[in-house]
PDB file of C-alpha atoms in Angstrom:
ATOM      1  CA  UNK T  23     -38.601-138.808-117.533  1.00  0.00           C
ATOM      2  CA  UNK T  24     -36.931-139.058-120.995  1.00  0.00           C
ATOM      3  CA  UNK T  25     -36.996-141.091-124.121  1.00  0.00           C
ATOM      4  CA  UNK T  26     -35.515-140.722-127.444  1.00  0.00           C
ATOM      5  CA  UNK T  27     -37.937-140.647-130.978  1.00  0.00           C
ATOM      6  CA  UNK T  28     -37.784-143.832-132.845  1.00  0.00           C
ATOM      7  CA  UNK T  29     -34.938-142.613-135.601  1.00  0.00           C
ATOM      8  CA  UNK T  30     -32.799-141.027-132.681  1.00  0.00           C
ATOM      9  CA  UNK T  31     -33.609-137.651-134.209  1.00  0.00           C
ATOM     10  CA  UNK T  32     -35.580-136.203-131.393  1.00  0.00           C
ATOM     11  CA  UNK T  33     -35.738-136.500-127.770  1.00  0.00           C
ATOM     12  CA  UNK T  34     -38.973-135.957-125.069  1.00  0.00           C
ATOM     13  CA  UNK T  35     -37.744-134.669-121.799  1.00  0.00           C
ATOM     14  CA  UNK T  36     -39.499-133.809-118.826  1.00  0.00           C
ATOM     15  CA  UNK T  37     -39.693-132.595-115.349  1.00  0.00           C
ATOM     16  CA  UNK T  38     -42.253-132.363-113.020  1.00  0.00           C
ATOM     17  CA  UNK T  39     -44.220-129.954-114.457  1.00  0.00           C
ATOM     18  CA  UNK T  40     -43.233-129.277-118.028  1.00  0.00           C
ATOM     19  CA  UNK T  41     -43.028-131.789-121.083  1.00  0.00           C
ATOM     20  CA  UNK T  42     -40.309-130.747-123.919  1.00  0.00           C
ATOM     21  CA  UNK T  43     -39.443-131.815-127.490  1.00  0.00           C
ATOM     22  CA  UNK T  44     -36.343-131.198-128.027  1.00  0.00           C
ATOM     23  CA  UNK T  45     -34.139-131.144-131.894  1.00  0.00           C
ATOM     24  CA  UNK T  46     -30.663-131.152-131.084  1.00  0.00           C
ATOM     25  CA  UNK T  47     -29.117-128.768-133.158  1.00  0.00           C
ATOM     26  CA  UNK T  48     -32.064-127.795-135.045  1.00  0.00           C
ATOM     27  CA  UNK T  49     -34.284-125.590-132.797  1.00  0.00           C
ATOM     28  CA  UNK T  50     -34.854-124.349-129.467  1.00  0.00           C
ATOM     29  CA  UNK T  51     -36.596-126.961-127.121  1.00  0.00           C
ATOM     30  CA  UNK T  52     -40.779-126.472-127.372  1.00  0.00           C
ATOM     31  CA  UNK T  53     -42.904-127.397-124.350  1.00  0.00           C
ATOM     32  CA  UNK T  54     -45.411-130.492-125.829  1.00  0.00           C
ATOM     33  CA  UNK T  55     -48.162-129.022-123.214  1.00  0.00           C
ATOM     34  CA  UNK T  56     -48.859-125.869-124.011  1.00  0.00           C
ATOM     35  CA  UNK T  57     -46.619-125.295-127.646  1.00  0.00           C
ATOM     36  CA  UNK T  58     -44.647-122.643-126.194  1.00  0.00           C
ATOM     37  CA  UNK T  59     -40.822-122.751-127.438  1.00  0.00           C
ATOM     38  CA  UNK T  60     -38.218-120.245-126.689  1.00  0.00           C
ATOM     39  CA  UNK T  61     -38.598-118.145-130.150  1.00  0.00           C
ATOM     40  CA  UNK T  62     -42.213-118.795-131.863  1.00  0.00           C
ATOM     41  CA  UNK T  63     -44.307-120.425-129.482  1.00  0.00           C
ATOM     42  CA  UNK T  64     -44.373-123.468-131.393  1.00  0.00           C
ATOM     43  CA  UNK T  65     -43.785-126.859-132.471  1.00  0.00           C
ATOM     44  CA  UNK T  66     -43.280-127.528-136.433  1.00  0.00           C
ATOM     45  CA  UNK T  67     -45.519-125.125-136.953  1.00  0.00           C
ATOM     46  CA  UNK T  68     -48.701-125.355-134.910  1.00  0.00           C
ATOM     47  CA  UNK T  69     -49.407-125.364-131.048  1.00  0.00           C
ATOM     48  CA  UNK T  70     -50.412-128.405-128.986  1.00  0.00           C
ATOM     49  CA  UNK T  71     -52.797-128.102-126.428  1.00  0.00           C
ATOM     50  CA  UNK T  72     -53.268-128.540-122.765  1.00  0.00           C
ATOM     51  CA  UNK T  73     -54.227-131.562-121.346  1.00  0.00           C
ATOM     52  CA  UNK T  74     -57.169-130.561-119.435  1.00  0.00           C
ATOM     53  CA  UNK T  75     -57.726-133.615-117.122  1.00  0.00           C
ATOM     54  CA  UNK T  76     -54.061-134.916-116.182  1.00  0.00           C
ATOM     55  CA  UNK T  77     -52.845-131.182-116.430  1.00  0.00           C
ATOM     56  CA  UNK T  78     -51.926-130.495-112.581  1.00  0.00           C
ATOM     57  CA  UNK T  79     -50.477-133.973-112.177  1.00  0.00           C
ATOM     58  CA  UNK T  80     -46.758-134.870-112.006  1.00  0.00           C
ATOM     59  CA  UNK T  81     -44.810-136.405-115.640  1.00  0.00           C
ATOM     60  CA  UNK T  82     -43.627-139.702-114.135  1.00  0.00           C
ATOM     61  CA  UNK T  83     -43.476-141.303-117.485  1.00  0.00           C
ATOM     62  CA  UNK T  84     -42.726-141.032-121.403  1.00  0.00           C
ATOM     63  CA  UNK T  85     -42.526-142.711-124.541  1.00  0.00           C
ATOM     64  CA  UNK T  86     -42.049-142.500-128.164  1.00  0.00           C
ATOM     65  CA  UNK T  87     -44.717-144.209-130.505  1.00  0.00           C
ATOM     66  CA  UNK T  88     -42.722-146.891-132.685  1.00  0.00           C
ATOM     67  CA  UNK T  89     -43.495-144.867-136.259  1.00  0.00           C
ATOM     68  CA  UNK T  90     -42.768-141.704-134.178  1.00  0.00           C
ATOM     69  CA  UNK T  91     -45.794-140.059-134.829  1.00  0.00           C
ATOM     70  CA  UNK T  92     -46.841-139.672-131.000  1.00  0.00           C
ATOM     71  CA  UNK T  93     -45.760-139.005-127.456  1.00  0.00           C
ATOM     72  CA  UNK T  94     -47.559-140.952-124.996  1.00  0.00           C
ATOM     73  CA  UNK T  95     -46.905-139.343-121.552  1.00  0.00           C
ATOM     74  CA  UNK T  96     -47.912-140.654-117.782  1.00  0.00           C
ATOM     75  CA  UNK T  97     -48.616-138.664-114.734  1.00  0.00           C
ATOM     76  CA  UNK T  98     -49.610-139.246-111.490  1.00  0.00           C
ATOM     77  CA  UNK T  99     -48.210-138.326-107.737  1.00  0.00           C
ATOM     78  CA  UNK T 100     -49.130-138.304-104.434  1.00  0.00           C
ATOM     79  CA  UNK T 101     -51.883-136.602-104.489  1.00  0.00           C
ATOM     80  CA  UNK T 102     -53.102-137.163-108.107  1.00  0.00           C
ATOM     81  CA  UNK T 103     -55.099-139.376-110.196  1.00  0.00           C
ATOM     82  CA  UNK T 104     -52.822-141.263-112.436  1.00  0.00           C
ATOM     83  CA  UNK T 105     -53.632-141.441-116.047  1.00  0.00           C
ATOM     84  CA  UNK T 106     -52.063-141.404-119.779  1.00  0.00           C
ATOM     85  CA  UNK T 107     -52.202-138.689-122.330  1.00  0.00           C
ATOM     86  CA  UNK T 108     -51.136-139.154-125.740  1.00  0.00           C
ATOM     87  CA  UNK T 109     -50.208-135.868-127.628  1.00  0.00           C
ATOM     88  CA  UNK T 110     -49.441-135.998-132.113  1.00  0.00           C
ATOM     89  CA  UNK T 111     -46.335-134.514-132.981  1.00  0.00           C
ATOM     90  CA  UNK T 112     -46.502-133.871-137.110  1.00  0.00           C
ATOM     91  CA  UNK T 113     -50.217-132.545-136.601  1.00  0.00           C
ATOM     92  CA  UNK T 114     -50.124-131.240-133.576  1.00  0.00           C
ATOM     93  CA  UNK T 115     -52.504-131.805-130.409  1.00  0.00           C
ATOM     94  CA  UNK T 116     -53.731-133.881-127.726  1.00  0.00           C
ATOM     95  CA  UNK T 117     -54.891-137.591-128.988  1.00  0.00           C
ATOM     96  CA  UNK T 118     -56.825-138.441-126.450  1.00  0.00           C
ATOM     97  CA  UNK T 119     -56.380-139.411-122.328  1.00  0.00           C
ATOM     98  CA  UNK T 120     -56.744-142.365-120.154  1.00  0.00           C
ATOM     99  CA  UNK T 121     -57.540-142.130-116.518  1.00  0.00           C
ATOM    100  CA  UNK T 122     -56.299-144.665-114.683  1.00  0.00           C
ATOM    101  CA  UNK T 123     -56.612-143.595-110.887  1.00  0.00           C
ATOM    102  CA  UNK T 124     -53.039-144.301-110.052  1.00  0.00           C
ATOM    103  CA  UNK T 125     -49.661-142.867-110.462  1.00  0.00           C
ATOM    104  CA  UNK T 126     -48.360-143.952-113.384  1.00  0.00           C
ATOM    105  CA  UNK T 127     -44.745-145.695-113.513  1.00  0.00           C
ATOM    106  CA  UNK T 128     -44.179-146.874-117.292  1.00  0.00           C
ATOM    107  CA  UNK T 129     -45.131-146.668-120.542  1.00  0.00           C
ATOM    108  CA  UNK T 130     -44.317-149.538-123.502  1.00  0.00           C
ATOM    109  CA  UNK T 131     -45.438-148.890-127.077  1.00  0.00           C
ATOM    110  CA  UNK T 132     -45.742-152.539-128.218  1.00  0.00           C
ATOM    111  CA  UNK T 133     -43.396-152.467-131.015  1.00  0.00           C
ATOM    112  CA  UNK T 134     -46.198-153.228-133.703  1.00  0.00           C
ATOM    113  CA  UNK T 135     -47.610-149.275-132.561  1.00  0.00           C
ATOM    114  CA  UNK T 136     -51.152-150.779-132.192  1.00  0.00           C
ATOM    115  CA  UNK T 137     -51.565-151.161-128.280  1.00  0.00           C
ATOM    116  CA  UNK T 138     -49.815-149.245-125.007  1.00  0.00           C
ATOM    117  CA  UNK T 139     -49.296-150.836-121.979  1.00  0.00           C
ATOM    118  CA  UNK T 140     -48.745-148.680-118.530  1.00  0.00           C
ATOM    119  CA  UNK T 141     -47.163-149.714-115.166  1.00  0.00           C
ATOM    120  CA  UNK T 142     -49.105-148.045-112.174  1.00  0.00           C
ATOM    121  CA  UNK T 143     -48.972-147.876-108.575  1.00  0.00           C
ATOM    122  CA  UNK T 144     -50.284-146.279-105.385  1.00  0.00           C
ATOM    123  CA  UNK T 145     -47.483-144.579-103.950  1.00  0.00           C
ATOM    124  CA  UNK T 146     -49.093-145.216-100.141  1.00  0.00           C
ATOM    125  CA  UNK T 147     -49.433-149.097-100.739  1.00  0.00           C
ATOM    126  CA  UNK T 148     -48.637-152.179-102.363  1.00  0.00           C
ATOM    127  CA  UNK T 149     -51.224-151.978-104.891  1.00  0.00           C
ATOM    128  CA  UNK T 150     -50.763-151.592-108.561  1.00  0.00           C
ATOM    129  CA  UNK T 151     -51.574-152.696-111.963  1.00  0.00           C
ATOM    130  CA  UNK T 152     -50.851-153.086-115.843  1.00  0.00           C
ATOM    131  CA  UNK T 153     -52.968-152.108-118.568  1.00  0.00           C
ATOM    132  CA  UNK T 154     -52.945-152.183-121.883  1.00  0.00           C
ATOM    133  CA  UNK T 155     -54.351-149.239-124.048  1.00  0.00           C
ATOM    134  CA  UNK T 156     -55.332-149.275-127.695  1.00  0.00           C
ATOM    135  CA  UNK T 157     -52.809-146.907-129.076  1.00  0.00           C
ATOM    136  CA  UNK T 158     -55.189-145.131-131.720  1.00  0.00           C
ATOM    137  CA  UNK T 159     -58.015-144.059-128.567  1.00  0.00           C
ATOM    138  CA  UNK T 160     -56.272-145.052-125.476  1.00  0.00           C
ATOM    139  CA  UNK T 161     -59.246-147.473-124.769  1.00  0.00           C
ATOM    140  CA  UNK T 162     -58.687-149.976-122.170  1.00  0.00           C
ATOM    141  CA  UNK T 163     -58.460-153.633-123.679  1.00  0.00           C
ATOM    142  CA  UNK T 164     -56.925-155.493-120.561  1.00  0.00           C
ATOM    143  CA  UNK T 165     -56.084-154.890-117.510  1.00  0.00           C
ATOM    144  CA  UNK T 166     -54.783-156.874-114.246  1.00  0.00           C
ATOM    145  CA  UNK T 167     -54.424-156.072-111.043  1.00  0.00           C
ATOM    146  CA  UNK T 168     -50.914-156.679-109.020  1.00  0.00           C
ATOM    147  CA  UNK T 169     -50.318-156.906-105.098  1.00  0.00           C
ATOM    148  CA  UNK T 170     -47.342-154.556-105.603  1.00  0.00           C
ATOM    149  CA  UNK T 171     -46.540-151.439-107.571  1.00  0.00           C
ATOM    150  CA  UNK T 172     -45.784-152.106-110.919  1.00  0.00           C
ATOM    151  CA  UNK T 173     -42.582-149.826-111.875  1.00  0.00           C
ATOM    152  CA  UNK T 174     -41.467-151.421-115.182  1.00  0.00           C
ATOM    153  CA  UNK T 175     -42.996-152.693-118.132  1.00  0.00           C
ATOM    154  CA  UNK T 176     -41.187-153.710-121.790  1.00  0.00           C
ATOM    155  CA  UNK T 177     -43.153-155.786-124.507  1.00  0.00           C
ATOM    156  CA  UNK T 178     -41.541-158.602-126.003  1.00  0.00           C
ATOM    157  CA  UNK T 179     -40.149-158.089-129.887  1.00  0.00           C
ATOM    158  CA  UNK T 180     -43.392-159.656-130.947  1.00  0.00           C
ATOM    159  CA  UNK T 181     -46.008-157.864-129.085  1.00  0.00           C
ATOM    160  CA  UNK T 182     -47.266-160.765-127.509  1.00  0.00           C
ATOM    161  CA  UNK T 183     -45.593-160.604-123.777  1.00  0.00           C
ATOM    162  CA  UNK T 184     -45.124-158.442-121.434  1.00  0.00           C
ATOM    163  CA  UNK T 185     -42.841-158.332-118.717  1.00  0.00           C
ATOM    164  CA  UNK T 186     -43.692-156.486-115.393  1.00  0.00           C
ATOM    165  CA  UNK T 187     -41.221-155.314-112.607  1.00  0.00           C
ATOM    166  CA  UNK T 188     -43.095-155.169-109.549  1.00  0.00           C
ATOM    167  CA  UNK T 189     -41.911-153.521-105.872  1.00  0.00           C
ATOM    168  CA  UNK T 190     -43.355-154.720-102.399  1.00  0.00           C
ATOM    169  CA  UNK T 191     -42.911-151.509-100.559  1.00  0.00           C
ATOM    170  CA  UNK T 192     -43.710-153.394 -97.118  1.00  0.00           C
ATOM    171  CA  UNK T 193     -41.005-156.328 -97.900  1.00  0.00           C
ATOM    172  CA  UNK T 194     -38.946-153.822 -99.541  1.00  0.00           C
ATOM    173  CA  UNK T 195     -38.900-157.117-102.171  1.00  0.00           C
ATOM    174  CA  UNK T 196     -39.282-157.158-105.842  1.00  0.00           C
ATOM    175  CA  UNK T 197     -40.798-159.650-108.819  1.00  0.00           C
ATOM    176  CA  UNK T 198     -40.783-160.129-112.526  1.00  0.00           C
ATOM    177  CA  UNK T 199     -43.716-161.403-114.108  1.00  0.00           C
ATOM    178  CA  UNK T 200     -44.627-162.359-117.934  1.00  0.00           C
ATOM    179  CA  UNK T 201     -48.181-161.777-118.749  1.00  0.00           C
TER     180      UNK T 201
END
């Protein structure tokens, strides 16, 4: 997963395992799980934690808060829970985390920063959903369940749409919804 920060200034990158901020041109790369960078050990100046719950699953998703102030990042796998954690970047340290029980397949900040909404799916099925997260506690507000795997999500420029990609894995067929 990747996405670049808000101001094009900074990019999250990450594999399966490990979650990076990365400066280009301006410092070494600094893992956004643990704080550990290739010189100091950490990021603008302080350390983020671990997160505890979603730690051994996969990074299937990320995304930039609008103001940049945040990284909220989505796991989930096989054999793992699903869920959302959302780590700050100027003060460092896990926000807070949303379990969500399935892998997770997108994450859209609505573009006025106040609410998250994640695409998830069970990798085994055709069973998925959307929810929407307040962005300050990663509270659920809504949430919907779809006969498919959600693997896209994108809010509309006013915050008040979403549109959903969904995959049939039986059918091999594929939707787009508005909520």
């Amino acid at each position: 997963a990747v996405s670049w920060g808000p101001e094009g200034m900074d990019i999250a990158a990450a594999d399966a395992e490990t979650i990076r901020l990365f400066a280009p041109g301006k410092q070494a790369p600094r893992d956004l799980r643990s704080g550990a960078g290739a010189a100091t050990g950490r990021l603008r100046g302080a350390g983020l934690s671990t997160s505890a719950r979603l730690g051994a699953a996969l990074v299937t998703a990320l995304a930039w808060s609008p103001d940049g102030g945040c990284v909220a990042v989505g796991a989930g796998g096989n054999n793992a829970c699903g869920g959302v954690s959302c780590f700050a970047i100027a003060s460092p340290g896990l926000l807070w985390e949303c379990d969500l029980w399935r892998a997770v397949y997108a994450i859209d900040w609505s573009p006025c920063g106040t609410l998250l909404a994640v695409a998830t799916g069970d990798p085994r099925g055709d069973l998925g959903s959307v929810c929407v997260l307040e962005a300050a506690t990663g509270g659920v507000r809504q949430a919907w369940q779809v006969a498919a795997i959600v693997r896209g999500i994108s809010w509309s420029p006013d915050s008040g749409q979403l549109a959903v990609a969904t995959t049939h894995l039986r059918s091999r067929s594929g939707a787009l919804q508005i909520f």
